[in-house]
Coordinates of C-alpha atoms in Angstrom, one line a residue:
X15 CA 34.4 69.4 18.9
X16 CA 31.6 68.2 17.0
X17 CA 33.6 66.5 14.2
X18 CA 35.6 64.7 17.0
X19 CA 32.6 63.1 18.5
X20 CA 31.4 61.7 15.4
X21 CA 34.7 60.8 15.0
X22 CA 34.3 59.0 18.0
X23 CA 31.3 57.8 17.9
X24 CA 31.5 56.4 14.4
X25 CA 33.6 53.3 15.2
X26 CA 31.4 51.8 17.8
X27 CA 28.4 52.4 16.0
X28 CA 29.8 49.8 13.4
X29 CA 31.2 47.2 16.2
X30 CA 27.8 47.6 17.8
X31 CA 25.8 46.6 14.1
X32 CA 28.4 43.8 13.2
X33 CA 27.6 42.2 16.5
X34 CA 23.5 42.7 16.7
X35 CA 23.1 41.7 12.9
X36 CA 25.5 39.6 10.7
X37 CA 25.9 40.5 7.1
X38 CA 23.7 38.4 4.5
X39 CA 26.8 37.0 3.3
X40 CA 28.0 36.0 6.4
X41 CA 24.7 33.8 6.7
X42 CA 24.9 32.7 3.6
X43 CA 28.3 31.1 4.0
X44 CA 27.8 29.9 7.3
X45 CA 26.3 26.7 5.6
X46 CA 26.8 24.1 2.9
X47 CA 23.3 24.7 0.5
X48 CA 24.9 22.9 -2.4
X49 CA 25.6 19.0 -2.8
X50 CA 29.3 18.3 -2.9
X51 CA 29.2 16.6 -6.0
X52 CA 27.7 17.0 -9.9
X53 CA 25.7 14.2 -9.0
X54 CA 26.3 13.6 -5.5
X55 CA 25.8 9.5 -5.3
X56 CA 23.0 9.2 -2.3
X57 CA 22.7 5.2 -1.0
X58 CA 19.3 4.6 0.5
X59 CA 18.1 2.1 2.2
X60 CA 14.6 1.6 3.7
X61 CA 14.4 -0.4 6.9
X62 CA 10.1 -2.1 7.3
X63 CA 10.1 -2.0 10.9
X64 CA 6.4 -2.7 11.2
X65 CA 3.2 -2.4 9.1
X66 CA 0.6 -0.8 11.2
X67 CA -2.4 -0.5 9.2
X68 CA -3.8 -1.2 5.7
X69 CA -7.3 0.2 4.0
X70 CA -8.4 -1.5 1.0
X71 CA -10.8 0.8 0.7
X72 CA -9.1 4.2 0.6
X73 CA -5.8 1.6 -0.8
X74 CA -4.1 3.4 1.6
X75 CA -1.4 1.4 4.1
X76 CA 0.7 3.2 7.5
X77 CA 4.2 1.4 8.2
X78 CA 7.2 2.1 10.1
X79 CA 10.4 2.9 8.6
X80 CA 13.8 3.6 9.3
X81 CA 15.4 5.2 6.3
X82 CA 19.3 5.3 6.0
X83 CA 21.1 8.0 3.7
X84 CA 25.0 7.7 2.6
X85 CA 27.1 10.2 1.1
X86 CA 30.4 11.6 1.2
X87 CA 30.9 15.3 1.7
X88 CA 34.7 16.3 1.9
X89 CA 33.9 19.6 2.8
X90 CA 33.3 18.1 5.9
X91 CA 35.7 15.9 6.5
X92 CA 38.1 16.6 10.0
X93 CA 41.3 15.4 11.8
X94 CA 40.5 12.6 13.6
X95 CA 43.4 13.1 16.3
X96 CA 42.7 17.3 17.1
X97 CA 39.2 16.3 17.3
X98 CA 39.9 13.3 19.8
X99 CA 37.2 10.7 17.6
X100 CA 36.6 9.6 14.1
X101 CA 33.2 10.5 13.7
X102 CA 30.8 13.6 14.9
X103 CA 27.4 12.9 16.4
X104 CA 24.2 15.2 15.9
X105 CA 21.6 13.3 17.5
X106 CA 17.4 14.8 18.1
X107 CA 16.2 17.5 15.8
X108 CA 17.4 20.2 17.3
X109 CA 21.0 19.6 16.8
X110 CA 19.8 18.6 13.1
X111 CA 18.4 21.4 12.4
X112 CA 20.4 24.0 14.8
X113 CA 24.0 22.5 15.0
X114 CA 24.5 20.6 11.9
X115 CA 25.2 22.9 8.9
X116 CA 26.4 20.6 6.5
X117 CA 24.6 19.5 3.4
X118 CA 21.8 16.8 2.9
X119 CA 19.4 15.3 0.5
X120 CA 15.6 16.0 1.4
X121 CA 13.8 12.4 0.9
X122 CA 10.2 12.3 0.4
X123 CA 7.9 9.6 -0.6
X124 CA 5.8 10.9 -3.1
X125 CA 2.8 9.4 -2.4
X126 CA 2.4 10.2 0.8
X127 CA -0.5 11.3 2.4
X128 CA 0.2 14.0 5.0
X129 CA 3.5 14.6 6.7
X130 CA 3.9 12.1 8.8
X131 CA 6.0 11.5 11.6
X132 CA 9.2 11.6 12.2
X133 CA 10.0 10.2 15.6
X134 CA 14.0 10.1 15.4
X135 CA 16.7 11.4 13.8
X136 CA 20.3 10.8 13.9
X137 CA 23.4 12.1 11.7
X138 CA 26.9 11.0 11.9
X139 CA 30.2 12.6 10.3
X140 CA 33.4 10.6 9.8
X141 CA 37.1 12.0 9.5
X142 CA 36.7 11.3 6.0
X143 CA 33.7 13.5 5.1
X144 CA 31.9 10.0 4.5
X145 CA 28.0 11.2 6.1
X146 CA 25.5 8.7 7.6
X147 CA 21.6 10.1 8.3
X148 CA 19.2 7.5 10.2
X149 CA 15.6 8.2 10.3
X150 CA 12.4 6.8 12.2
X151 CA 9.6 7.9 9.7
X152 CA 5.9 6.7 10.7
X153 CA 4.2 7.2 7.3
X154 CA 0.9 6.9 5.4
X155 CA 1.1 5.8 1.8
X156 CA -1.4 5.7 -0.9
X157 CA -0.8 2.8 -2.8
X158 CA -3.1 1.5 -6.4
X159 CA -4.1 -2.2 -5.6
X160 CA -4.8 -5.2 -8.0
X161 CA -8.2 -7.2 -6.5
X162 CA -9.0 -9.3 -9.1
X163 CA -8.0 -12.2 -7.6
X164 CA -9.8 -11.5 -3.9
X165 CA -9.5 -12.9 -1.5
X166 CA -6.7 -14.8 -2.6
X167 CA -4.5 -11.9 -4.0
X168 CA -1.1 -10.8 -3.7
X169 CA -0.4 -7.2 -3.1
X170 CA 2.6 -5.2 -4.2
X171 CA 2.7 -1.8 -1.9
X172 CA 4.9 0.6 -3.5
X173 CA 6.4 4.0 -2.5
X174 CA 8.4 6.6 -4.7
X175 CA 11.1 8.0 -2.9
X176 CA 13.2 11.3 -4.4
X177 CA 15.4 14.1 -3.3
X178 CA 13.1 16.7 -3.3
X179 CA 14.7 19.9 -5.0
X180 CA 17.3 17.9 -7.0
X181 CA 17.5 16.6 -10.2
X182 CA 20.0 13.5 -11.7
X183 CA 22.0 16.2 -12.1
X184 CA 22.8 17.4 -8.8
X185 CA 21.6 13.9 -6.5
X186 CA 21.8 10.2 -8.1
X187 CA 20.0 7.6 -6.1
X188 CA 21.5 4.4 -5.1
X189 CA 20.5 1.1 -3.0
X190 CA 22.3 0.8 0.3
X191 CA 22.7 -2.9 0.0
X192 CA 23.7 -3.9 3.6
X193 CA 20.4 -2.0 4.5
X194 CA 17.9 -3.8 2.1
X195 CA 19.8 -7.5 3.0
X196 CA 18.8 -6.9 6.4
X197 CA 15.0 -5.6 5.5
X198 CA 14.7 -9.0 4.0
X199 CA 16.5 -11.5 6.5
X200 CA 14.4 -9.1 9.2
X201 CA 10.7 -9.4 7.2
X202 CA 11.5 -13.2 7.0
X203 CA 12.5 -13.6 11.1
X204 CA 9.8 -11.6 12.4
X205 CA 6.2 -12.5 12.2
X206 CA 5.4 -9.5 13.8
X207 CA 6.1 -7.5 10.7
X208 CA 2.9 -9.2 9.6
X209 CA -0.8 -7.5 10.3
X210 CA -4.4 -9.3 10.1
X211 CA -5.0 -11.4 7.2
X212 CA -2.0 -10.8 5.8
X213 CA 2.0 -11.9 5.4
X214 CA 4.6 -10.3 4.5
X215 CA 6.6 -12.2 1.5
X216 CA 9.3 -9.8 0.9
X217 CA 10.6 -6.4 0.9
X218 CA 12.7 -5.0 -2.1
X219 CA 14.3 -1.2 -2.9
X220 CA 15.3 -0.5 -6.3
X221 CA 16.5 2.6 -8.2
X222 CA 15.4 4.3 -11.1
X223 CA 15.2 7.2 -13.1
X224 CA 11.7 9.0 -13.0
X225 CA 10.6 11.2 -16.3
X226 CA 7.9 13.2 -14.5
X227 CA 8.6 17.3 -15.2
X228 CA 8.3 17.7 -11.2
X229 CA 10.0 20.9 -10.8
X230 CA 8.6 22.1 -14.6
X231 CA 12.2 21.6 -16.2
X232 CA 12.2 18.7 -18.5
X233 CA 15.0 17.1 -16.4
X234 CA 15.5 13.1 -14.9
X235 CA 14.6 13.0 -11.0
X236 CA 16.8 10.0 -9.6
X237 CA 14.6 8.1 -7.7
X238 CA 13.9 4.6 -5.2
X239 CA 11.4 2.1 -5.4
X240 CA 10.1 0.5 -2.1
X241 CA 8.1 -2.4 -2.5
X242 CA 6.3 -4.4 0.6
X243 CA 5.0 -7.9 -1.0
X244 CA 1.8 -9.0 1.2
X245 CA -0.3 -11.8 0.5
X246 CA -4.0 -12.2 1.7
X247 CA -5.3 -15.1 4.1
X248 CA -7.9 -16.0 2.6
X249 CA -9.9 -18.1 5.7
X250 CA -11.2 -15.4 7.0
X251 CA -13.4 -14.7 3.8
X252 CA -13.4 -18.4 2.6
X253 CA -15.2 -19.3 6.6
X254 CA -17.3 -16.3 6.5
X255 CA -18.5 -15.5 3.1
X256 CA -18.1 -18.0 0.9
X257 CA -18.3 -20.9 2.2
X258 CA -21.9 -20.3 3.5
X259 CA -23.3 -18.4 0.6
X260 CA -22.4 -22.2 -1.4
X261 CA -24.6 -23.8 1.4
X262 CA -27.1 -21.2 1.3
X263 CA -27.6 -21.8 -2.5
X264 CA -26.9 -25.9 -1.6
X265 CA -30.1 -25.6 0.6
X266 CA -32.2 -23.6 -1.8
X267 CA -32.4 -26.4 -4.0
X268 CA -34.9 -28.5 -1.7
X269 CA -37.6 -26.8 -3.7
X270 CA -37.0 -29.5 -6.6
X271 CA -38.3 -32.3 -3.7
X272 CA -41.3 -30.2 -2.6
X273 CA -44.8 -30.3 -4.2
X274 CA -45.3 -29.6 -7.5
X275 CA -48.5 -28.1 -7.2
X276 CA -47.4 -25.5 -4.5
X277 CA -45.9 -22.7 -6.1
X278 CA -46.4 -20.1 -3.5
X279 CA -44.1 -22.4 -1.1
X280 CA -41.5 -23.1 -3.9
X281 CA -41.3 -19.3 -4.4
X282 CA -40.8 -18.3 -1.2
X283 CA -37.9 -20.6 -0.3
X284 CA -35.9 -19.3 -3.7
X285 CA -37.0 -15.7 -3.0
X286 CA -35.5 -15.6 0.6
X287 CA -32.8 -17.1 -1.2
X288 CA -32.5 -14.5 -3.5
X289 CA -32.4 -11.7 -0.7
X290 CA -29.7 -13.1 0.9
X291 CA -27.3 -13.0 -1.7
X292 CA -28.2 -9.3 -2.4
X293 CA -27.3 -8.9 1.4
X294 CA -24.0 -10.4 0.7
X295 CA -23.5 -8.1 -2.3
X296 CA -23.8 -4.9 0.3
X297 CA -21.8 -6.7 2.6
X298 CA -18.6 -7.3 0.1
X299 CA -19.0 -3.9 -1.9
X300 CA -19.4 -2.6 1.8
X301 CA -15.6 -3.4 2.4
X302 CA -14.2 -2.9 -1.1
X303 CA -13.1 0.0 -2.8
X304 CA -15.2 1.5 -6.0
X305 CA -13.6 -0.8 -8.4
X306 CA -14.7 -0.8 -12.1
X307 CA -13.9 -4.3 -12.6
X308 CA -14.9 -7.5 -11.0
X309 CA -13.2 -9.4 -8.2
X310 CA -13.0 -13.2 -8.0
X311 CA -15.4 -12.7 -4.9
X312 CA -18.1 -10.9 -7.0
X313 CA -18.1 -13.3 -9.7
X314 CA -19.1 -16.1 -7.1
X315 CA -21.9 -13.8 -5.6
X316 CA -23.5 -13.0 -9.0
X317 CA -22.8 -16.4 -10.5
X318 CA -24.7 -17.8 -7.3
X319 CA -27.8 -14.9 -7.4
X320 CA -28.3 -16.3 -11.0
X321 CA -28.2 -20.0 -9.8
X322 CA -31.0 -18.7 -7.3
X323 CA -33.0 -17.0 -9.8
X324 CA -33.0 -20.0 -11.9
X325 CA -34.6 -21.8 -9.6
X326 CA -37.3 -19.5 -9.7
X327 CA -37.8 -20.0 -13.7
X328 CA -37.5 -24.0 -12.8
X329 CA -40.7 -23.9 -10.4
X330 CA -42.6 -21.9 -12.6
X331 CA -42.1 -24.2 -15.2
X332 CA -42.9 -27.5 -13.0
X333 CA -46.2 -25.6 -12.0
X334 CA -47.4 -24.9 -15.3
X335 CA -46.7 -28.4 -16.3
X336 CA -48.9 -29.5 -13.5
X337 CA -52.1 -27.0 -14.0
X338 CA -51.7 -28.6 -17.5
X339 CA -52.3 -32.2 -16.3
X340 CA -48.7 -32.7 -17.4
X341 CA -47.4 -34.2 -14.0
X342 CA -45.1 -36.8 -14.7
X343 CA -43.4 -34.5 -17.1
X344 CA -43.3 -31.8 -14.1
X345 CA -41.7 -34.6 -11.9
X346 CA -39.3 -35.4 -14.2
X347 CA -38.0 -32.3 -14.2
X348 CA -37.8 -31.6 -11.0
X349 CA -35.5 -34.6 -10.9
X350 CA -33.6 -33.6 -13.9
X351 CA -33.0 -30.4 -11.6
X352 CA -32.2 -32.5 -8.5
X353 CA -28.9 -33.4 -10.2
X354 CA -28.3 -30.7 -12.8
X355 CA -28.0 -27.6 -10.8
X356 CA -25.1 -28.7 -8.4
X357 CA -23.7 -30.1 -11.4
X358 CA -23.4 -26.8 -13.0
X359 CA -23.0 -24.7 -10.0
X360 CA -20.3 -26.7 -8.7
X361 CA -18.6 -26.9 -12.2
X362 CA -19.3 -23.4 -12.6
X363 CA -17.2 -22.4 -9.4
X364 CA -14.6 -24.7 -10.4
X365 CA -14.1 -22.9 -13.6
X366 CA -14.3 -19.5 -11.9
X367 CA -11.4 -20.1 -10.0
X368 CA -9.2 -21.3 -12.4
X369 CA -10.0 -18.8 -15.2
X370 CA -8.8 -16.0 -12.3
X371 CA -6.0 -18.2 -11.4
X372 CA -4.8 -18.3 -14.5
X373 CA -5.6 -15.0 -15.8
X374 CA -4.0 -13.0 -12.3
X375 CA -2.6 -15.6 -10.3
X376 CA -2.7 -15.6 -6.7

């Protein structure tokens, strides 16, 4: 009796574990881990919806993207007429990441900061295993920047994107061409693309092959190149700044017409001169990142601090003309000064400019 109850019994102690827990092989073939292809050819094309934000001084910028991914996967491919369409929709991430089991390329930026967000996602299937993934990324980028020529530089914002996991071996990245012509034709319609102080000039995507040992293998990493041209308005600085830290040093220069005699007045004029372009120093380093070089912008405010401290040196030489009974030599040079200094300021400037101009551009 007991060997016929275990008998029994046996049988549907097996139907009850098949049906509370699947074999690992089961799960494992239930989906498609491997690309379809040795490579599998991956057009991408990166959509600049919007840039939100950009920090010089953490050379950071946040922009909106919509990132488009093409590939054909026969294993997926369907009949058209039993299924009653051509294509499949999995729309929201939950049917992306619950109802979908095909294959797809994980894209990262690799100089991203954080994760980001990713406010949509859509993936369609055609009848011909051709794949089409749309994405909504909000994403922060850490980008180097080139200042020399601030504030009238250009910027080039770059971003690295790969398959994470996969070599050139297993995923080759392409340009989606249709996308980037409409990135372009969009960036060029749409002013609102554009943030404060600065416009957009162009947005390109190119491919190439990165030789960074990313996954410790010395293998190629297919990879894209995103890159946002902006450049700077420069009013906002030119109005603010610049423009009166010339008249500031312009005005200092009325100590050449005041008494030659009086150097305590003559020292205090070029002195509170002298503090105020230190203030302007704190004020520009204040909103600049901790560059080892100097900008076109610093070069002004130090050539101008030295115009200002020169001024100092001229009264100090007037004065000891005059306590030498030397006054019409003191005058003289005071009026030798009334005309030299803007002379060389002003020529001074003018060479500034063009020696970054033609050393960076802008």
């Amino acid at each position: 009796m007991r060997h016929a109850a275990r008998a029994m019994f046996r049988p549907v102690l097996l139907w009850v574990l098949l049906l509370l827990g699947p074999t690992p092989a089961f799960a494992m073939d239930a989906g498609m881990p491997n690309p379809p292809a040795s490579p599998t050819v991956v057009k991408v094309g990166i959509f600049l919806a919007d840039i939100v934000d950009l920090d010089e001084m953490d050379e950071t910028f946040q922009a909106e993207l919509i990132v488009l991914a093409e590939w054909t996967d026969p294993r997926l491919a369907f009949d058209a007429n039993e299924y009653g369409s051509d294509r499949k929709l999995f729309q929201g991430g939950f049917q992306f990441d619950e109802v979908f089991g095909g294959w797809w390329p994980s894209l990262i930026f690799l100089n991203e900061i954080g994760s980001g967000d990713l406010n949509a996602i859509q993936i369609e299937v055609f009848s011909d295993g051709r794949v089409v993934s749309k994405e909504q990324r909000n994403v922060t980028l850490e980008t180097p920047m080139n200042l020399h020529s601030y504030p009238f530089d250009v910027q080039v914002l770059e971003a690295d994107m790969i398959a994470f996991g996969d070599t050139s071996r297993e995923v080759v990245l392409d340009v989606h061409k249709g996308m980037q012509g409409a990135s372009e034709e969009y960036a060029k319609t749409n002013k609102k693309v554009n943030i404060a102080q600065w416009q957009l000039v162009g947005v390109d995507v190119t491919p190439f092959m990165s030789k960074h040992r990313y996954y410790a293998e010395d293998a190629e990493i297919s990879a894209v190149k995103l890159a946002i041209t902006l450049k700077r308005d420069p009013m906002n600085i030119i109005w603010k700044v610049l423009t009166p830290m010339v008249i500031l040093v312009s005005l200092m220069w009325a100590v050449f017409w005041m008494d030659i005699h009086d150097l305590s007045d003559r020292l205090n004029v070029s002195f509170i001169g002298i503090l105020t372009i230190v203030a302007y120093q704190f004020l520009i380093d204040g909103t600049m990142p901790r560059i080892s070089y100097f900008t076109l912008t610093d070069t002004v405010v130090l050539y101008s601090f030295v115009i200002m401290c020169l001024t100092i040196l001229e009264s100090l030489v007037v004065v000891s003309l005059s306590r030498a009974d030397r006054d019409s030599i003191a005058r003289r040079v005071d009026k030798t000064a009334q005309w030299l200094f803007p002379v060389v300021y002003f020529s001074g400037l003018i060479l500034i400019f063009a020696t970054y101009h033609f050393l960076f551009g802008s």
